[in-house]
Short mmCIF file of N, CA, C and O in Angstrom, two decimals:
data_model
loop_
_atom_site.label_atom_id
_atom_site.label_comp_id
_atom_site.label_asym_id
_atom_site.label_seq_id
_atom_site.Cartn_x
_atom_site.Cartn_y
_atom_site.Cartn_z
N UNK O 25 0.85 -1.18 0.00
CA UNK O 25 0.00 0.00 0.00
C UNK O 25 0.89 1.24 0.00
O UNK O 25 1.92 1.49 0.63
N UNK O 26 0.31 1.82 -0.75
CA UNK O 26 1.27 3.64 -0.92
C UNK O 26 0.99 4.34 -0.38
O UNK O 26 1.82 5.20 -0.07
N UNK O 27 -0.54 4.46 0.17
CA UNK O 27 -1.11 5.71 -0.03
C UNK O 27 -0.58 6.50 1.31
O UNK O 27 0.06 5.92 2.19
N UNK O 28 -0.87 7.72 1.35
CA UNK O 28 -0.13 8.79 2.58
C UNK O 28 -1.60 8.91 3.52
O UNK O 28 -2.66 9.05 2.91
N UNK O 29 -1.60 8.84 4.81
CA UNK O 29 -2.31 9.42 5.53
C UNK O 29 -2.21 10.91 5.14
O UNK O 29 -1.15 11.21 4.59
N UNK O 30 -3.20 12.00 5.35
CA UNK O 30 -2.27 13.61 5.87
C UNK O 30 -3.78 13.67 6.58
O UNK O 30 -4.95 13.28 6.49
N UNK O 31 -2.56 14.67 7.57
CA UNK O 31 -3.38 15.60 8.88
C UNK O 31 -3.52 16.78 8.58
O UNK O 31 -2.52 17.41 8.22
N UNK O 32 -4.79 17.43 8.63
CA UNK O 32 -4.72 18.76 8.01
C UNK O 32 -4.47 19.64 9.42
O UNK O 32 -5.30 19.46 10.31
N UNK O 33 -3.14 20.79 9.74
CA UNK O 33 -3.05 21.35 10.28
C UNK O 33 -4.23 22.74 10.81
O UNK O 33 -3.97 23.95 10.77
N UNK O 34 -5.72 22.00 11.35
CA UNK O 34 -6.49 23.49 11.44
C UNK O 34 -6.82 23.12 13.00
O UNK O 34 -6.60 22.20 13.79
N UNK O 35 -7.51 24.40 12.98
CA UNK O 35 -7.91 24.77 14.31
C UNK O 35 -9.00 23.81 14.44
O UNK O 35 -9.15 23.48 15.62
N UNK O 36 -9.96 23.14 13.51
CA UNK O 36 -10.19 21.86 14.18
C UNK O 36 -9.71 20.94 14.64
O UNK O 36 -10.16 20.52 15.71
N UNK O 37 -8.65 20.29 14.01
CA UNK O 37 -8.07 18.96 14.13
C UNK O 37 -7.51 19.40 15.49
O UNK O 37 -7.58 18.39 16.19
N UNK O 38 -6.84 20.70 16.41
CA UNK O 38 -6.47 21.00 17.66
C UNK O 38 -7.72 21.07 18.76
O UNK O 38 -7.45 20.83 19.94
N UNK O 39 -8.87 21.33 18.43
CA UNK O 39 -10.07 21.34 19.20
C UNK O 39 -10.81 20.09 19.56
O UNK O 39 -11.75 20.06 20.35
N UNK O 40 -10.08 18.56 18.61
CA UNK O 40 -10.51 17.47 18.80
C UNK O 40 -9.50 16.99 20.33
O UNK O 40 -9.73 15.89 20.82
N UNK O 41 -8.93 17.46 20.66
CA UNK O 41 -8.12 16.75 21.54
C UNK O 41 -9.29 16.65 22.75
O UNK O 41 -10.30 17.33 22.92
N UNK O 42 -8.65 15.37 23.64
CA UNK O 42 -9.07 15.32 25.03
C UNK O 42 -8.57 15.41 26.02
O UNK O 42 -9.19 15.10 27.05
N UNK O 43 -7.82 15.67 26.04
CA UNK O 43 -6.66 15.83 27.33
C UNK O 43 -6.26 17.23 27.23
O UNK O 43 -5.86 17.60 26.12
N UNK O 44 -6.30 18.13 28.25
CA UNK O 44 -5.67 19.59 28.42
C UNK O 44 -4.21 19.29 28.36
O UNK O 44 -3.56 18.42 28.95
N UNK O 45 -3.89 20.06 27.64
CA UNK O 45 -2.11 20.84 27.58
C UNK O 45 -1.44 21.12 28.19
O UNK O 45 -2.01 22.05 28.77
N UNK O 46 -0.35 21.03 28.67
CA UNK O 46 -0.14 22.35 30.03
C UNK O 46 0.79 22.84 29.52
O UNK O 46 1.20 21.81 28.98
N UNK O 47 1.81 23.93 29.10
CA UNK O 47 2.91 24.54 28.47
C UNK O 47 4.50 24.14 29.49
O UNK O 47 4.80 24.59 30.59
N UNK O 48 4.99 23.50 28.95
CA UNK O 48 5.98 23.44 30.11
C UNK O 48 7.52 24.07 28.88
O UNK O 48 7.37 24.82 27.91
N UNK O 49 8.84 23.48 29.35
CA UNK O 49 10.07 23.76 28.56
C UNK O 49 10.58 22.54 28.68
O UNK O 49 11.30 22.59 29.67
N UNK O 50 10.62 21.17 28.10
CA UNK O 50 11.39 19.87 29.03
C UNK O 50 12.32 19.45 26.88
O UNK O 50 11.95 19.23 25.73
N UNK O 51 13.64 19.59 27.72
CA UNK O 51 14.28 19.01 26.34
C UNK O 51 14.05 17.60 26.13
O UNK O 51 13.93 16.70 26.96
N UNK O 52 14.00 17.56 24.36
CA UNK O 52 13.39 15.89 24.00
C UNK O 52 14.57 15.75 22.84
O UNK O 52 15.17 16.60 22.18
N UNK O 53 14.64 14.15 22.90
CA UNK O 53 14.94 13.92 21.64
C UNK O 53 14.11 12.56 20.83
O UNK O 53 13.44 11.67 21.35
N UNK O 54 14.33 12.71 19.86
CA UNK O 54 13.49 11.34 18.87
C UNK O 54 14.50 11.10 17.44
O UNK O 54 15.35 11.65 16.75
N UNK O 55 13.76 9.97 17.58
CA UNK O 55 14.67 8.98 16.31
C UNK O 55 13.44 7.88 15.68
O UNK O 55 12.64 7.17 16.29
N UNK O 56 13.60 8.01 14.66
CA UNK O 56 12.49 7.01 13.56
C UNK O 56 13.93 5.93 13.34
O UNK O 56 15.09 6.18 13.67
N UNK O 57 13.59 5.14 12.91
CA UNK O 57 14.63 4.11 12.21
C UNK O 57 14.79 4.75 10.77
O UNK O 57 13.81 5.24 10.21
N UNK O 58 16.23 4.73 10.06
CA UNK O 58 16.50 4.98 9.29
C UNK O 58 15.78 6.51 8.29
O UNK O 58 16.12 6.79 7.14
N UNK O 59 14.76 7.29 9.11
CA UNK O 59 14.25 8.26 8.51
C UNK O 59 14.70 9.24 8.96
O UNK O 59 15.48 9.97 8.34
N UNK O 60 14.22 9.47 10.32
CA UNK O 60 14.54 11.06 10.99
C UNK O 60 15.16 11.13 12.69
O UNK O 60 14.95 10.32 13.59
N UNK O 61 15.74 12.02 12.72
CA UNK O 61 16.69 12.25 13.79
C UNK O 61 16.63 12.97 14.60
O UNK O 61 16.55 13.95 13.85
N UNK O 62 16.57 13.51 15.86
CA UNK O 62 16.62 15.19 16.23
C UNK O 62 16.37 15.69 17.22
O UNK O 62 15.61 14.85 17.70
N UNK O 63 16.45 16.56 18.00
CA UNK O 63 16.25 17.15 19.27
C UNK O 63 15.47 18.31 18.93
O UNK O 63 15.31 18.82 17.82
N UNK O 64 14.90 18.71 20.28
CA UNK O 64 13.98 19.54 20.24
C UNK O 64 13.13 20.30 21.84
O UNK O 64 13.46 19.93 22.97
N UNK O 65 12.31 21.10 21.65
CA UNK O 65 11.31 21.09 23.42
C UNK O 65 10.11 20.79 23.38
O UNK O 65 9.21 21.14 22.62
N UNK O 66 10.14 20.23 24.13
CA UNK O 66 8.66 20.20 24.56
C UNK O 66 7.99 21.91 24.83
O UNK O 66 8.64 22.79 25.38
N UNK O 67 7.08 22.01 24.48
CA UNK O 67 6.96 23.18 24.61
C UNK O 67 5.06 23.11 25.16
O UNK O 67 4.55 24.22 25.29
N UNK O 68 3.96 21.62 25.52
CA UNK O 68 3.36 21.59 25.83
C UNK O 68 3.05 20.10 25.71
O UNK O 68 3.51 19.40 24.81
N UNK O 69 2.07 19.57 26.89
CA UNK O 69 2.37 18.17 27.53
C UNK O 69 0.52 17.52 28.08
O UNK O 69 -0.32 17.84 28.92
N UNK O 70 0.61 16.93 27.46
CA UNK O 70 -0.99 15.81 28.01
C UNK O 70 -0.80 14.63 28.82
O UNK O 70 0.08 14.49 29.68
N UNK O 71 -1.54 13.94 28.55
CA UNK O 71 -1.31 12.16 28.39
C UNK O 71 -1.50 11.81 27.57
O UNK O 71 -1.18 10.62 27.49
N UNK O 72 -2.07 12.35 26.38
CA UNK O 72 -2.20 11.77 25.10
C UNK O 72 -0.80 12.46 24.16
O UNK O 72 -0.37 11.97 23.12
N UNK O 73 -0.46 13.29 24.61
CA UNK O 73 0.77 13.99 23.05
C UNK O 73 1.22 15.44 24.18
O UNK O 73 0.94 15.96 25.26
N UNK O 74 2.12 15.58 22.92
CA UNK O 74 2.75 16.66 23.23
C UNK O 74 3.18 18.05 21.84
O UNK O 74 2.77 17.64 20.76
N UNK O 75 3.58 18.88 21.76
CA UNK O 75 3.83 19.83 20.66
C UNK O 75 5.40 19.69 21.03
O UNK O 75 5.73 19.80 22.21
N UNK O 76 6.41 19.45 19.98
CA UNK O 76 7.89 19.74 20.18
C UNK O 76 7.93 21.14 18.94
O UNK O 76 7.34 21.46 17.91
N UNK O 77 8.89 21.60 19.71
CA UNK O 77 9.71 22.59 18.74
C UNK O 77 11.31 22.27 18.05
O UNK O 77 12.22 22.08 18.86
N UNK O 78 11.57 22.22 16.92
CA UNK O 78 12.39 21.15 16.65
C UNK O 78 13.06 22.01 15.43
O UNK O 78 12.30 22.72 14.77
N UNK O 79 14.62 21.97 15.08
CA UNK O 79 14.41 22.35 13.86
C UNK O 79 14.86 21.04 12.87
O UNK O 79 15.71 21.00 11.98
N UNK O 80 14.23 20.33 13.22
CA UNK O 80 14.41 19.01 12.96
C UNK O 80 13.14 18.72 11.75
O UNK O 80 12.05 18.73 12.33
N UNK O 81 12.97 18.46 10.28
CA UNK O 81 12.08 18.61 9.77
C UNK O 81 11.16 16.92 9.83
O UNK O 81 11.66 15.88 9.41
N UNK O 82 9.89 17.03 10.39
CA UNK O 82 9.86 15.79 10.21
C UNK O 82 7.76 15.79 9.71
O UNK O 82 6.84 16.60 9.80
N UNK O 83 7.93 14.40 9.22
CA UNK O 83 6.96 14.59 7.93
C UNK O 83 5.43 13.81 8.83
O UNK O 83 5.59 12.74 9.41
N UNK O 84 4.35 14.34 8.84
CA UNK O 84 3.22 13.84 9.49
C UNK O 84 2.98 12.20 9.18
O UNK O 84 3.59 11.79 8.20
N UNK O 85 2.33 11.44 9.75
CA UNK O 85 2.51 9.56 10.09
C UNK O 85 3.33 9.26 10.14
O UNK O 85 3.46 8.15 9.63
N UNK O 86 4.50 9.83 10.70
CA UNK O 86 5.92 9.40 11.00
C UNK O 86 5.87 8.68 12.50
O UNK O 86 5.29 9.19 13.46
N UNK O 87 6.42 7.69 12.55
CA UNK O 87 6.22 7.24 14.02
C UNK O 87 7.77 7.28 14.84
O UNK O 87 8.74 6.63 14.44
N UNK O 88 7.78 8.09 15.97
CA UNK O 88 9.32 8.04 16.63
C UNK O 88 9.18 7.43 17.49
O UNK O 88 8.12 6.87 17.79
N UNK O 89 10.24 7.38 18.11
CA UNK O 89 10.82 6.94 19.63
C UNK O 89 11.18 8.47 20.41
O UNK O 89 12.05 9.24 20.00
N UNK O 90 10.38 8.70 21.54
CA UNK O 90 10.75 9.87 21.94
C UNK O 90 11.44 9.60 23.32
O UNK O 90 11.30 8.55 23.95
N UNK O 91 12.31 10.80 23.76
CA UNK O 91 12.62 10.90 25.03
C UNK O 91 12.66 12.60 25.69
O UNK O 91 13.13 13.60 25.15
N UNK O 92 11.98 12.47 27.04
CA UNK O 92 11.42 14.11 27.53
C UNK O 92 12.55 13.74 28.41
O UNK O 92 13.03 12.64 28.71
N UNK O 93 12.81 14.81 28.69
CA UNK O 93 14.10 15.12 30.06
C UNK O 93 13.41 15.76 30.78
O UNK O 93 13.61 16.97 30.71
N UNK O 94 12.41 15.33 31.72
CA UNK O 94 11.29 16.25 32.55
C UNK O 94 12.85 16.91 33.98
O UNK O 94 13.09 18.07 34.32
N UNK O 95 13.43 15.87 34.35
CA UNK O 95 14.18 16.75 35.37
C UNK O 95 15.92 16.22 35.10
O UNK O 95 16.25 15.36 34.27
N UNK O 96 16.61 16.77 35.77
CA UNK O 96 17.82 16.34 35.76
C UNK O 96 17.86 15.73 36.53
O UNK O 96 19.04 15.38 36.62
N UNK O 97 17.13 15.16 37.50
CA UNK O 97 17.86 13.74 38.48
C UNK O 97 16.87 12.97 37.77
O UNK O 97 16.06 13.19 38.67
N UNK O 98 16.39 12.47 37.20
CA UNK O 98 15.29 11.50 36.58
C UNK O 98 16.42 11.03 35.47
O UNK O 98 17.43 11.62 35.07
N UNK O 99 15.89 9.80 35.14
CA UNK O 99 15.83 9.53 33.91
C UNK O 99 15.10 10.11 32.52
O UNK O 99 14.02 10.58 32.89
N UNK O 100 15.20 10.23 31.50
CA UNK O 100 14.24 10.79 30.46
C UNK O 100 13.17 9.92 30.40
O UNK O 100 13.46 8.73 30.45
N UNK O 101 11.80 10.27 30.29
CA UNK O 101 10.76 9.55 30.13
C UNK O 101 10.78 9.09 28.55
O UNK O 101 11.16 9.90 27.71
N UNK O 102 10.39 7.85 28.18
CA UNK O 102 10.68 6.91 27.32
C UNK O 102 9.09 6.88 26.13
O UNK O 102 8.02 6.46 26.58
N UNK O 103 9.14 7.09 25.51
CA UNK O 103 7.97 7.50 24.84
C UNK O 103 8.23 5.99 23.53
O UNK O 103 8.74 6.25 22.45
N UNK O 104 7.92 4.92 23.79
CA UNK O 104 8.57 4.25 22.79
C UNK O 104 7.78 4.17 21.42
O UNK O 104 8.24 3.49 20.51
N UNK O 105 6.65 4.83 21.27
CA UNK O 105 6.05 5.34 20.23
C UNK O 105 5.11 6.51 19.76
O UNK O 105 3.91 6.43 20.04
N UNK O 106 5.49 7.39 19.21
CA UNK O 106 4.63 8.60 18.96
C UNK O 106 4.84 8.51 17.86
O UNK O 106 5.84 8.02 17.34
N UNK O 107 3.39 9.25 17.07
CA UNK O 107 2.97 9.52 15.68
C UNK O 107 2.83 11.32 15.31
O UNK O 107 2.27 12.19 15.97
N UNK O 108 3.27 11.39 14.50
CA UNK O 108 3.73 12.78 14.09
C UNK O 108 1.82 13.04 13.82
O UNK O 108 1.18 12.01 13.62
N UNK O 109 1.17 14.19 13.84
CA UNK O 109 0.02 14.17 13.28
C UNK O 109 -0.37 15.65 12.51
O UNK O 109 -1.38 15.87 11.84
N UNK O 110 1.05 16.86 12.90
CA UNK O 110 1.16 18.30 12.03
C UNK O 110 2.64 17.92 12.08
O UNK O 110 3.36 17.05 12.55
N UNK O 111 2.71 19.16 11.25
CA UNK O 111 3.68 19.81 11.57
C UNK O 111 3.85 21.07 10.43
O UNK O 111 3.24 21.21 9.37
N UNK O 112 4.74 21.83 10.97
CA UNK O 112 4.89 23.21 10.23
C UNK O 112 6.05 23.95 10.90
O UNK O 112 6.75 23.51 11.81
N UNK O 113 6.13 25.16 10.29
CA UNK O 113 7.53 25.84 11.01
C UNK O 113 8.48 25.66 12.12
O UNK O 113 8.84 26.71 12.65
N UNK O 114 9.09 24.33 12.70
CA UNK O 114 9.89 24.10 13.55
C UNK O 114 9.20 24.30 14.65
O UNK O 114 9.32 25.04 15.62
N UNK O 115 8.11 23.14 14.18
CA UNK O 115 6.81 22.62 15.14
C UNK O 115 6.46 21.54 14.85
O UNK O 115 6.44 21.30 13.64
N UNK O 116 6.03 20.42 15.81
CA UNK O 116 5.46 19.31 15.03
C UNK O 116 4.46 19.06 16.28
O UNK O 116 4.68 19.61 17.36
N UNK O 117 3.47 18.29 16.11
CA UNK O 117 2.32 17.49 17.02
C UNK O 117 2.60 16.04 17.09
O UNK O 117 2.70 15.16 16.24
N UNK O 118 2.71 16.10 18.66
CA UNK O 118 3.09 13.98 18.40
C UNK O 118 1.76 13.51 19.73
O UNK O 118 1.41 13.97 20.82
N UNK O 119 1.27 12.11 18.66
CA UNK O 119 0.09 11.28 19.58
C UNK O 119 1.12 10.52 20.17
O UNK O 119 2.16 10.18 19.61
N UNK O 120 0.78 10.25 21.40
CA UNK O 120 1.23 9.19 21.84
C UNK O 120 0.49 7.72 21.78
O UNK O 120 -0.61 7.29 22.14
N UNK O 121 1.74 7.13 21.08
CA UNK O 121 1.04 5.11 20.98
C UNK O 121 1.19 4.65 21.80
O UNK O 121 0.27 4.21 22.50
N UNK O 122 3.03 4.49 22.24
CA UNK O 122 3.35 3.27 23.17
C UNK O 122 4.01 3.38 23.75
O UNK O 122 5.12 3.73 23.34
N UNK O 123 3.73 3.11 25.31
CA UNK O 123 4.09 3.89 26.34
C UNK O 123 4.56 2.00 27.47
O UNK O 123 3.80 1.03 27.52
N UNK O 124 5.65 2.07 28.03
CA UNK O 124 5.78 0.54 29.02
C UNK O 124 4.99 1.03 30.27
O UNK O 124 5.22 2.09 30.84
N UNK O 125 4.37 0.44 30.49
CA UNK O 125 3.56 0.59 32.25
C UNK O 125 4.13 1.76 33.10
O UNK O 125 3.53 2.69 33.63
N UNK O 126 5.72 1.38 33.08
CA UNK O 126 6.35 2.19 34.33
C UNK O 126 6.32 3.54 33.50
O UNK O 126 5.91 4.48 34.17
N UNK O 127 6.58 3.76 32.52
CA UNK O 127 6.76 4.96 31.93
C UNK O 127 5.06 6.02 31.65
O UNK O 127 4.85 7.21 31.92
N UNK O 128 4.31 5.18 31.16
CA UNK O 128 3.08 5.76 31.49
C UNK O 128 2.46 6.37 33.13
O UNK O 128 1.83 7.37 33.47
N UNK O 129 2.87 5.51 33.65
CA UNK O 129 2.71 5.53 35.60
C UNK O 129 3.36 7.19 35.70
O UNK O 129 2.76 8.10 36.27
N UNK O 130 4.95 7.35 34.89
CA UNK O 130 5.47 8.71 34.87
C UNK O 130 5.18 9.41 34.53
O UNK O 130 5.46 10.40 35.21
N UNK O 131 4.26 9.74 33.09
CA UNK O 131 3.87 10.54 32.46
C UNK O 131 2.57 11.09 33.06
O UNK O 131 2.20 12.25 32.84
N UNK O 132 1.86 10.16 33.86
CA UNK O 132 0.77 10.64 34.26
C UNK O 132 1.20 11.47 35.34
O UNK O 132 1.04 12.67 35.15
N UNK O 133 1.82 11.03 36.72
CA UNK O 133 2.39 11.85 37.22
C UNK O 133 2.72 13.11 37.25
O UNK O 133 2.45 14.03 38.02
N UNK O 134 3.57 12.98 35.98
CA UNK O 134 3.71 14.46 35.52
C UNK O 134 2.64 15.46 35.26
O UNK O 134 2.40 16.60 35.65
N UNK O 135 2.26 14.88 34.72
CA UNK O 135 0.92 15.89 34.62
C UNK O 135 -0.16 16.14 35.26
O UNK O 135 -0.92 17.07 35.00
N UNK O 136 -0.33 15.27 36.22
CA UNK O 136 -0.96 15.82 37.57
C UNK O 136 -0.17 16.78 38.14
O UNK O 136 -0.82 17.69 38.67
N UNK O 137 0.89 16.86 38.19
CA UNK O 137 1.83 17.44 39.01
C UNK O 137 1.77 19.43 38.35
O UNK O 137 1.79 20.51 38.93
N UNK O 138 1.71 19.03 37.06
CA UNK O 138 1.14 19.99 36.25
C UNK O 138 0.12 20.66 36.49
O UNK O 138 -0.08 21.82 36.84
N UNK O 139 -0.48 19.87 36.27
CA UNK O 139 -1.85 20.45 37.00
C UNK O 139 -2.41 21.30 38.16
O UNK O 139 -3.18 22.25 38.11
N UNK O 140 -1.69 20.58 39.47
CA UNK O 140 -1.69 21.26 40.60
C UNK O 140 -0.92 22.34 40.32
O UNK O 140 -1.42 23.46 40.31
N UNK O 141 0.73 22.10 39.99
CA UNK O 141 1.41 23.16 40.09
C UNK O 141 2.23 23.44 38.64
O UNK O 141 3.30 22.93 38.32
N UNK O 142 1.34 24.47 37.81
CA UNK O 142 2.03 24.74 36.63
C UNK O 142 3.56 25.50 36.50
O UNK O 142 4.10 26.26 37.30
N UNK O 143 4.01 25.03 35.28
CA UNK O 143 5.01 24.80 35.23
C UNK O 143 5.69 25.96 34.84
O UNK O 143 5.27 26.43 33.79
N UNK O 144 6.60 26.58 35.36
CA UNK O 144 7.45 27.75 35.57
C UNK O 144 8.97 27.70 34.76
O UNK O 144 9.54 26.67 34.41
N UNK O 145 9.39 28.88 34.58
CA UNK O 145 10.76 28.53 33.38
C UNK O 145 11.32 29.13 34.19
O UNK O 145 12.42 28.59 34.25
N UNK O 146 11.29 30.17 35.10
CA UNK O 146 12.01 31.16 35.77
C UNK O 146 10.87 31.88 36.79
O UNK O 146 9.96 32.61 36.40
N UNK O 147 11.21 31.39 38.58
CA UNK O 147 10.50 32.49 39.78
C UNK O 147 10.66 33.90 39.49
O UNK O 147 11.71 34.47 39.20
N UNK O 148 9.88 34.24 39.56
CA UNK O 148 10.01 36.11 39.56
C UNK O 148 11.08 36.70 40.32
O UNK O 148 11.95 36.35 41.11
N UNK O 149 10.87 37.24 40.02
CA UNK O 149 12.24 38.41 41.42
C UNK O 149 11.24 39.26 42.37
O UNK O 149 11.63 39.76 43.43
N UNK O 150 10.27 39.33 42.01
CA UNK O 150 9.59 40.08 42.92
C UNK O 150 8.51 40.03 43.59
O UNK O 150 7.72 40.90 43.96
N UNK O 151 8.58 38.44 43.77
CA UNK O 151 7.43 37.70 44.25
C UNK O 151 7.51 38.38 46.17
O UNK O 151 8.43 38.93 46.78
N UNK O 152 6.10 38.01 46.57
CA UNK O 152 6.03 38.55 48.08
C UNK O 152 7.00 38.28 48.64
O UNK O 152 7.71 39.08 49.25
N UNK O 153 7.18 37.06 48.50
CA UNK O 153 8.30 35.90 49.49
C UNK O 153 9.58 36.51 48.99
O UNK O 153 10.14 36.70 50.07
N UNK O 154 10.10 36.78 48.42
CA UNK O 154 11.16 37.75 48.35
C UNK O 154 12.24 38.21 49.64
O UNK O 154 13.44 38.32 49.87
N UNK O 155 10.83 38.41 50.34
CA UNK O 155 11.40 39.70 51.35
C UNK O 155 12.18 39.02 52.33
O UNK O 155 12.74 39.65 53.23
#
């Protein structure tokens, strides 16, 4: 079979999601077998997918192997299958397929954790507690 899936990049196909987003910064990298290569950020996080920023060009039904670097004492969370479903300007959309038990157990985590306490790139300087 030849034929190409395509995902049309609109503001519908983003309004179908079920899982809220949360915007975080966590460096990733991914690798397809023999296709595509590359690093990139996370730049927003579910349980179902995530948005990387990448200048890594990579082509929609592409399926990777991802890895998030949520912290530096962790291990990278192991994404052992995501499906590309946009992409455009050193942006892409990835579903998540296939996830091992322990690694899903993490991802959810995370994003509860999200949830309660969203995710910050830099404390203010001039927060109350300051003083």
């Amino acid at each position: 079979m030849t034929g190409h899936l395509l995902f049309e990049d609109t503001e519908d196909t983003m309004e179908q999601r079920q899982s809220p987003r949360f915007p975080v910064r966590f460096r990733s990298s991914f690798t397809s077998l023999n296709i595509v290569g590359g690093d990139g950020s996370i730049v927003d996080l579910s349980l179902r997918g995530c948005r990387v920023d990448s200048l890594t060009e990579v082509r929609p039904g592409t399926s990777l192997e991802v890895r998030i670097l949520i912290s530096e004492e962790e291990p990278p969370l192991q994404i052992q299958e995501a499906v590309v479903r946009w992409s455009r300007a050193h942006q892409f959309g990835l579903e998540f397929v296939t996830l091992a038990p322990e690694e899903w157990a993490r991802l959810q985590h995370t994003v509860t954790q999200l949830e309660l306490h969203p995710y910050e790139k830099e404390q203010a300087d001039d927060s109350p507690e300051a003083a």
